[in-house]
Coordinates of C-alpha atoms (C1' of nucleotides) in Angstrom, one line a residue:
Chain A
X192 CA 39.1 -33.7 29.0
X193 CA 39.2 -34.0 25.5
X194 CA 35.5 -32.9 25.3
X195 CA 36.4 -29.8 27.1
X196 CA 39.4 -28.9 24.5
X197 CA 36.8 -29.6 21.8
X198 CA 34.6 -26.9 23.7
X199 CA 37.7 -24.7 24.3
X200 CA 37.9 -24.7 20.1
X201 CA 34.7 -24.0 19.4
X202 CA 34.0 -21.4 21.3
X203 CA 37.6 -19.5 20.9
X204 CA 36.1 -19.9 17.1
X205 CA 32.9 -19.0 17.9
X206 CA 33.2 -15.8 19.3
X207 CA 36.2 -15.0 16.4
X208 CA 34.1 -15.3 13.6
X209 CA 31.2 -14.1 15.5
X210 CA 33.3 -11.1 15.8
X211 CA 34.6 -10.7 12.2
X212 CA 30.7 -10.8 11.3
X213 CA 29.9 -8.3 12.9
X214 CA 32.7 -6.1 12.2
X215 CA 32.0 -7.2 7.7
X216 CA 28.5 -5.8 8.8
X217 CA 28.7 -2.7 10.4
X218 CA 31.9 -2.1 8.0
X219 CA 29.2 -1.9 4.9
X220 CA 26.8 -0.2 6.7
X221 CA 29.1 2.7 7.5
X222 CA 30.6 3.0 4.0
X223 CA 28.5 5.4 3.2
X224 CA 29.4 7.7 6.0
X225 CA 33.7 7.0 5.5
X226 CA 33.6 5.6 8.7
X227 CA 35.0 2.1 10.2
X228 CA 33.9 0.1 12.5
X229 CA 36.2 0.4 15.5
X230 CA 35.5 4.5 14.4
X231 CA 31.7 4.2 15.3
X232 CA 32.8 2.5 18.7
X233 CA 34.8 5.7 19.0
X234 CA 32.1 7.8 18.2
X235 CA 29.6 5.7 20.1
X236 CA 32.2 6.6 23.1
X237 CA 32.1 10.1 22.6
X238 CA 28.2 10.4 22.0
X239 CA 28.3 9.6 25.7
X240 CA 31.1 11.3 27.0
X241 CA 33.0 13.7 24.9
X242 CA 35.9 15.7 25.7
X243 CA 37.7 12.7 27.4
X244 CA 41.5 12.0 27.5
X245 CA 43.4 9.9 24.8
X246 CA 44.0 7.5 28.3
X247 CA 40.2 8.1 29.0
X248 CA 39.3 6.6 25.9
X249 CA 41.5 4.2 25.4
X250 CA 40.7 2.4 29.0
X251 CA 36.6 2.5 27.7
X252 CA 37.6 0.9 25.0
X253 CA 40.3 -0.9 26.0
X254 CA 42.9 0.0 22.8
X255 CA 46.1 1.6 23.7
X256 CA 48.0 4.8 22.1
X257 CA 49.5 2.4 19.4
X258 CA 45.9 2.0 18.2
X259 CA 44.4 4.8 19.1
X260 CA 46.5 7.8 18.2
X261 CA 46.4 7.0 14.0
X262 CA 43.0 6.2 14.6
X263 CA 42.0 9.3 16.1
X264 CA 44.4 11.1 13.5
X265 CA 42.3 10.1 10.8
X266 CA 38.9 10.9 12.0
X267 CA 40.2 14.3 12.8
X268 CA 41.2 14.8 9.4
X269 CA 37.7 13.5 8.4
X270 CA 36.0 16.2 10.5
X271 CA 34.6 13.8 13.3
X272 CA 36.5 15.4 16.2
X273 CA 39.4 17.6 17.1
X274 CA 42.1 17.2 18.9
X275 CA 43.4 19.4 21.7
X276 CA 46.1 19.1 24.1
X277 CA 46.1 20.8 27.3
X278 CA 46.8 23.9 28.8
X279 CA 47.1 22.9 32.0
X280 CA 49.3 19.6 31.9
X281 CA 50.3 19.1 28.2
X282 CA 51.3 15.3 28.5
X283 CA 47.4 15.3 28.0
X284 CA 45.3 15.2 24.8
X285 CA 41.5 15.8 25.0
X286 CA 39.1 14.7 22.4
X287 CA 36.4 16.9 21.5
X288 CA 33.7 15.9 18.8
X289 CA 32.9 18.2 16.1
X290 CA 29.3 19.4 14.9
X291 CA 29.5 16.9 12.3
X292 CA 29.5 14.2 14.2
X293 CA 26.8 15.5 16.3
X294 CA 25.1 16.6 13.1
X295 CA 25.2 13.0 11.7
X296 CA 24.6 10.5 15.0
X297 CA 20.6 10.4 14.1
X298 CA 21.4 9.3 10.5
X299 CA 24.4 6.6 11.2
X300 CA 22.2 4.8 14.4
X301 CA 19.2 4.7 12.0
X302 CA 21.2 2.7 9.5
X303 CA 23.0 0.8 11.8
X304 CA 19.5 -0.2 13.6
X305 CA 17.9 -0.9 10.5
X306 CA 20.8 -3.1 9.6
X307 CA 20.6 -5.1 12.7
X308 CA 17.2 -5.6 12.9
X309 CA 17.3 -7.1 9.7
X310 CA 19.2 -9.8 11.4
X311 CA 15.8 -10.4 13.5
X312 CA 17.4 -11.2 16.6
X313 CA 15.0 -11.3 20.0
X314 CA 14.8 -9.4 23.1
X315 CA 15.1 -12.1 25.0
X316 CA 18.2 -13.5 22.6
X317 CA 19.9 -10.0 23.5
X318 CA 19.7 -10.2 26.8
X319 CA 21.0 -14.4 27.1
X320 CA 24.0 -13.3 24.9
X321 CA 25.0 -10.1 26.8
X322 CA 25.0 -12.1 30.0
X323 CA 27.1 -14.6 29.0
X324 CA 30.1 -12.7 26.8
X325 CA 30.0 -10.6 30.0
X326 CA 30.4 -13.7 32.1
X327 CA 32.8 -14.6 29.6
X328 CA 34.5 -11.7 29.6
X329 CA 35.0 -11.2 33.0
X330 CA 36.7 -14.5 33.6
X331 CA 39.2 -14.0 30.3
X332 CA 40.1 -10.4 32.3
X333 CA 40.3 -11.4 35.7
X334 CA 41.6 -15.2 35.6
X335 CA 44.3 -16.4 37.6
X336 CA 47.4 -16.4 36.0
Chain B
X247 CA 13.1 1.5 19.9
X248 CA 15.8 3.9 22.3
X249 CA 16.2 0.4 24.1
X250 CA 17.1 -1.8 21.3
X251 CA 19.8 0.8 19.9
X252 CA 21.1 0.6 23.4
X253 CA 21.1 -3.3 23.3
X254 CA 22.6 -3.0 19.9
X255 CA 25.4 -1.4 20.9
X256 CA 26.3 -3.4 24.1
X257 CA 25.9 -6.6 21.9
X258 CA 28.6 -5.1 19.5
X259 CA 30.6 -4.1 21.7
X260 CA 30.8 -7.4 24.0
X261 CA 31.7 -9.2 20.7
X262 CA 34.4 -7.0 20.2
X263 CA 35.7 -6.9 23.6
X264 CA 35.4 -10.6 24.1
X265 CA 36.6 -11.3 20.8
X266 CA 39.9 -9.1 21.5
X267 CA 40.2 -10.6 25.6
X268 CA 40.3 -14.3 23.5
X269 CA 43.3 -12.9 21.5
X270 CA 45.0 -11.3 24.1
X271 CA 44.6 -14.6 25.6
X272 CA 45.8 -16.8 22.8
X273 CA 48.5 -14.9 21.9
X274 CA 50.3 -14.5 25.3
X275 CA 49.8 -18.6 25.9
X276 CA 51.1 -19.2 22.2
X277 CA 54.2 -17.0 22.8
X278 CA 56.4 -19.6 23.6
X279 CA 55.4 -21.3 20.2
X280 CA 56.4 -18.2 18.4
X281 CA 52.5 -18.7 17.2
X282 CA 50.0 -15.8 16.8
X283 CA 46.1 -16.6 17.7
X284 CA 44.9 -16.8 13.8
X285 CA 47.5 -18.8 13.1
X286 CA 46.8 -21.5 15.8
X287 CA 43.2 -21.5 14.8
X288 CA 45.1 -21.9 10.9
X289 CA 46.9 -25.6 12.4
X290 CA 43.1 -26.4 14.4
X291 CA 41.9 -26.1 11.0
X292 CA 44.5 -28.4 9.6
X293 CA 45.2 -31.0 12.6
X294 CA 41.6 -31.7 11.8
X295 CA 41.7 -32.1 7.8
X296 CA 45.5 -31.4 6.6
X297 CA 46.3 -31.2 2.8
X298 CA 43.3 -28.9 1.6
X299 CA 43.9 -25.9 -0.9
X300 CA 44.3 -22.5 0.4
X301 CA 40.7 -21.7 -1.0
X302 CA 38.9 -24.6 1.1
X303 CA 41.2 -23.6 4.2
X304 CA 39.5 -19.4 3.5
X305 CA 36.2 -20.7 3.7
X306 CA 36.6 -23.1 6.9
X307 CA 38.1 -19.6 8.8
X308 CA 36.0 -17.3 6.5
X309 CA 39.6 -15.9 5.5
X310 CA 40.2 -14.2 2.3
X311 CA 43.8 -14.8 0.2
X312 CA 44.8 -11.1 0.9
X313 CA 45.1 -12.7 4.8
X314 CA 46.1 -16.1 4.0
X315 CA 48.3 -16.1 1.5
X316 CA 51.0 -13.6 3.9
X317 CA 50.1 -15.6 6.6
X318 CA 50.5 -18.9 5.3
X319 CA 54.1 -17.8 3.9
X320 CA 54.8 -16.7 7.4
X321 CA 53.9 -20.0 8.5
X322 CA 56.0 -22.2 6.1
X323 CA 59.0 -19.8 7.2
X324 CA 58.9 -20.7 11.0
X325 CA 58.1 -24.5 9.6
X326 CA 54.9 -24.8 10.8
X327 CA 53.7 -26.2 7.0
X328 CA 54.1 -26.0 3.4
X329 CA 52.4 -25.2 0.4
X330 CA 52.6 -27.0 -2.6
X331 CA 51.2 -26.1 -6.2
X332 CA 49.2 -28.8 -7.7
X333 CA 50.2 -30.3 -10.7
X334 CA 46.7 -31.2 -11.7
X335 CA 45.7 -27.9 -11.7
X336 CA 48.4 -25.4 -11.2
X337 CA 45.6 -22.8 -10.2
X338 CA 45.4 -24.6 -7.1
X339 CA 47.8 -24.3 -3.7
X340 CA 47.9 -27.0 -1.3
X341 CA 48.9 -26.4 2.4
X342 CA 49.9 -29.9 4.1
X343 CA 52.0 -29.7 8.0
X344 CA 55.0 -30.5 8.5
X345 CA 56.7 -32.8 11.1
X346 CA 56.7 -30.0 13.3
X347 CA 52.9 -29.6 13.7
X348 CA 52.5 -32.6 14.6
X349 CA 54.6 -33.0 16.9
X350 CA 53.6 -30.1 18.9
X351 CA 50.3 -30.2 18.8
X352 CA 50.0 -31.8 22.0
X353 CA 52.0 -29.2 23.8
X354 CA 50.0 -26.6 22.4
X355 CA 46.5 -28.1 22.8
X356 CA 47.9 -28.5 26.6
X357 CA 49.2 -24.9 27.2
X358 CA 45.8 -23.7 26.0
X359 CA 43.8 -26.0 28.1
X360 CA 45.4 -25.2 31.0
X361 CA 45.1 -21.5 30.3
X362 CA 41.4 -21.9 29.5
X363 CA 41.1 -24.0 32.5
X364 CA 42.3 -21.0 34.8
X365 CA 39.2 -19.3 34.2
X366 CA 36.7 -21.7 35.3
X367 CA 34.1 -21.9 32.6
X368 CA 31.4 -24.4 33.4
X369 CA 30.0 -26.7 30.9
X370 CA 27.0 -25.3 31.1
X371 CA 28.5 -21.9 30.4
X372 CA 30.3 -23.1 27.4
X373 CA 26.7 -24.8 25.8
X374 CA 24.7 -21.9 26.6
X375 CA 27.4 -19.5 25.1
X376 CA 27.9 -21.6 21.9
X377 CA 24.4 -22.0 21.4
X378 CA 23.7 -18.4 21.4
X379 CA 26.8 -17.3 19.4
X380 CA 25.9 -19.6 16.4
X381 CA 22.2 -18.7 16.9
X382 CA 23.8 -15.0 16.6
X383 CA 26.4 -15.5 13.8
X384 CA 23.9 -17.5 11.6
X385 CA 21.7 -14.5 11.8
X386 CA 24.2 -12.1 11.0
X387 CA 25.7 -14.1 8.2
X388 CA 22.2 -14.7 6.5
X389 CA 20.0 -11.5 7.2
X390 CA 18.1 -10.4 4.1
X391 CA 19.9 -6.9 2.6
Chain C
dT57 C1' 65.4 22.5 44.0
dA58 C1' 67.6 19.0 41.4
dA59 C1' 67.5 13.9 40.2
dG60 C1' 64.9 10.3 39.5
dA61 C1' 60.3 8.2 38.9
dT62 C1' 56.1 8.4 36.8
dT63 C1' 52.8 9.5 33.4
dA64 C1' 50.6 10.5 28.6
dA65 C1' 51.0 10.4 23.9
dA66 C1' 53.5 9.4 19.9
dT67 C1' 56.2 6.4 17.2
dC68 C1' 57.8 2.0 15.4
dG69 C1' 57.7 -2.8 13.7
dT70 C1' 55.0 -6.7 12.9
dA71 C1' 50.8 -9.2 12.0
dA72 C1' 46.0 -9.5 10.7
dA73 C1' 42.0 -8.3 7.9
dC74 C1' 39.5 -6.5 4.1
dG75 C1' 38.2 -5.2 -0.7
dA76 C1' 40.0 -4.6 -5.2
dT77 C1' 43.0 -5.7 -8.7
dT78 C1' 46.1 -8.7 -11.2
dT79 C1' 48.0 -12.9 -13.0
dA80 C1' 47.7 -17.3 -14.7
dA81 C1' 45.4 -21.6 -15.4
dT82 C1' 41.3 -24.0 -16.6
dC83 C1' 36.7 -24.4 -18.4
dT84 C1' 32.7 -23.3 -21.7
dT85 C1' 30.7 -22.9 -25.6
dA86 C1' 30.0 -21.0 -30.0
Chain D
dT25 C1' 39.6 -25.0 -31.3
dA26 C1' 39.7 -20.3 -30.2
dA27 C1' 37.5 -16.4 -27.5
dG28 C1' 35.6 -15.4 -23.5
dA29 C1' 34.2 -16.6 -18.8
dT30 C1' 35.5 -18.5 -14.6
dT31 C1' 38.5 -19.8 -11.0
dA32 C1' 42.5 -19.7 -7.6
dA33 C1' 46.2 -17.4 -5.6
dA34 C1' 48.9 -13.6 -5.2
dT35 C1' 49.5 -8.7 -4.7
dC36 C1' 48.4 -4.0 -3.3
dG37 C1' 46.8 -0.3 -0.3
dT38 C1' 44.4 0.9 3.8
dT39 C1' 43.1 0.3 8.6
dT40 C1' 43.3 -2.1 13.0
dA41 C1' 45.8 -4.0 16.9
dC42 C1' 49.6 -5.1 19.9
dG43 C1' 53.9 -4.6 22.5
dA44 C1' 58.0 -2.0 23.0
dT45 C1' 60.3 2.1 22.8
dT46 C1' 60.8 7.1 22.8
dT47 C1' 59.7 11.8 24.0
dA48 C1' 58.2 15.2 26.8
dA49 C1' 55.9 16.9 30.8
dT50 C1' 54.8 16.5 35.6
dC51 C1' 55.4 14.7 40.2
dT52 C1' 58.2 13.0 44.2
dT53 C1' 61.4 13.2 47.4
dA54 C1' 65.9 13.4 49.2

DNA sequence: TAAGATTAAATCGTAAACGATTTAATCTTA
DNA sequence: TAAGATTAAATCGTTTACGATTTAATCTTA
């Protein structure tokens, strides 16, 4: 019992700082470009799928409007995207990217790969980790409250 | 190469998802305490070691003063601890709990069990997880730039 | 079709989180 | 010992992030 809150600590901790690594990392390696972190996930979004809904977005990501509506306001006025509402049913915004941000996706992955592969870390390493924050994930999402 | 830019960005983005499903977590289960999630991990910190200066509490939460010097004040206001200057060297802030902590740590520590509890995490899961995050987070923290 | 429900985004207030700067105290060393 | 360097917190400005509320459009259904 008291092992397990010991666990509990660790890993709430764990991931958190795990987290706040990352985010330090990826935050210097997009300086360069005026981008932020939770901006590149954006983008990383819209490489895949562009022209998606505000909602769209915001249930891939999982951030709401409260989040995502300044956020988006900002990278329009940097030029990464555009916002459009539309014609048809105008409780809807669509989010379209803009040539710079199609222009620049080769340059921003190869910094962002060079910086992680500084880090070294395995195929195999990868694939352990992945399984288990999605494990992980999964039961935080879908526990039994 | 394709491959590992792919992996990249799932590992990334499993941090940050995990990392924000822990919060979400934390922060519902802490309501009732009228506590936020980096502020419990603040009293783990101290229910461990208390009466440490504000810098040796930044570095055990990799947490700079521009975050724990608000959050800290917020914290003496709802009682939680204080923070006393040190005459020795009036430089220094120290943050020591107050009756308060103490007495509901228990209640705490048990409302977060039980919530962790509800989404069955095996032991297993928890070593293999930890193992991998730390393996991860060292890397990150100590690549060569 | 008009009233009420639902939906999508925007807005608001609060709390982190970061880097950079500032302030004040202490330490070094010339 | 005085000048300059270092240290510890506090402060500032910006960006996320969340829940709650608001606004406006669309949909339901009586």
């Amino acid at each position: 019992m008291e092992e397990f809150i010991l666990l509990e600590n660790q890993l709430c901790f764990a991931v958190y700082e795990t987290a706040s690594e990352f985010n330090k990392l990826y935050t210097s390696a997009l300086q360069p470009f005026n981008l932020t972190y939770p901006q590149y996930l954006v983008l990383l979004s819209l490489w895949e799928t562009d022209s998606v809904t505000v909602k769209e977005l915001g249930e891939k990501l999982s951030l709401g409007t409260g989040t995502l509506t300044p956020m988006l306001t900002r990278m329009e006025a940097n030029g990464w995207l555009r916002k459009e509402r539309s014609k048809a049913d105008e409780r809807r915004v669509f989010i379209h990217l803009e040539a710079k941000a199609l222009e620049q996706k080769q340059a921003i992955t190869n910094i962002i790969s060079k910086e992680i592969q500084s880090c070294h870390i395995e195929l195999e390493e990868y694939k352990q980790l992945m399984e288990r924050l999605n494990q992980l994930h999964h039961k935080l999402k879908n526990r039994v409250n």
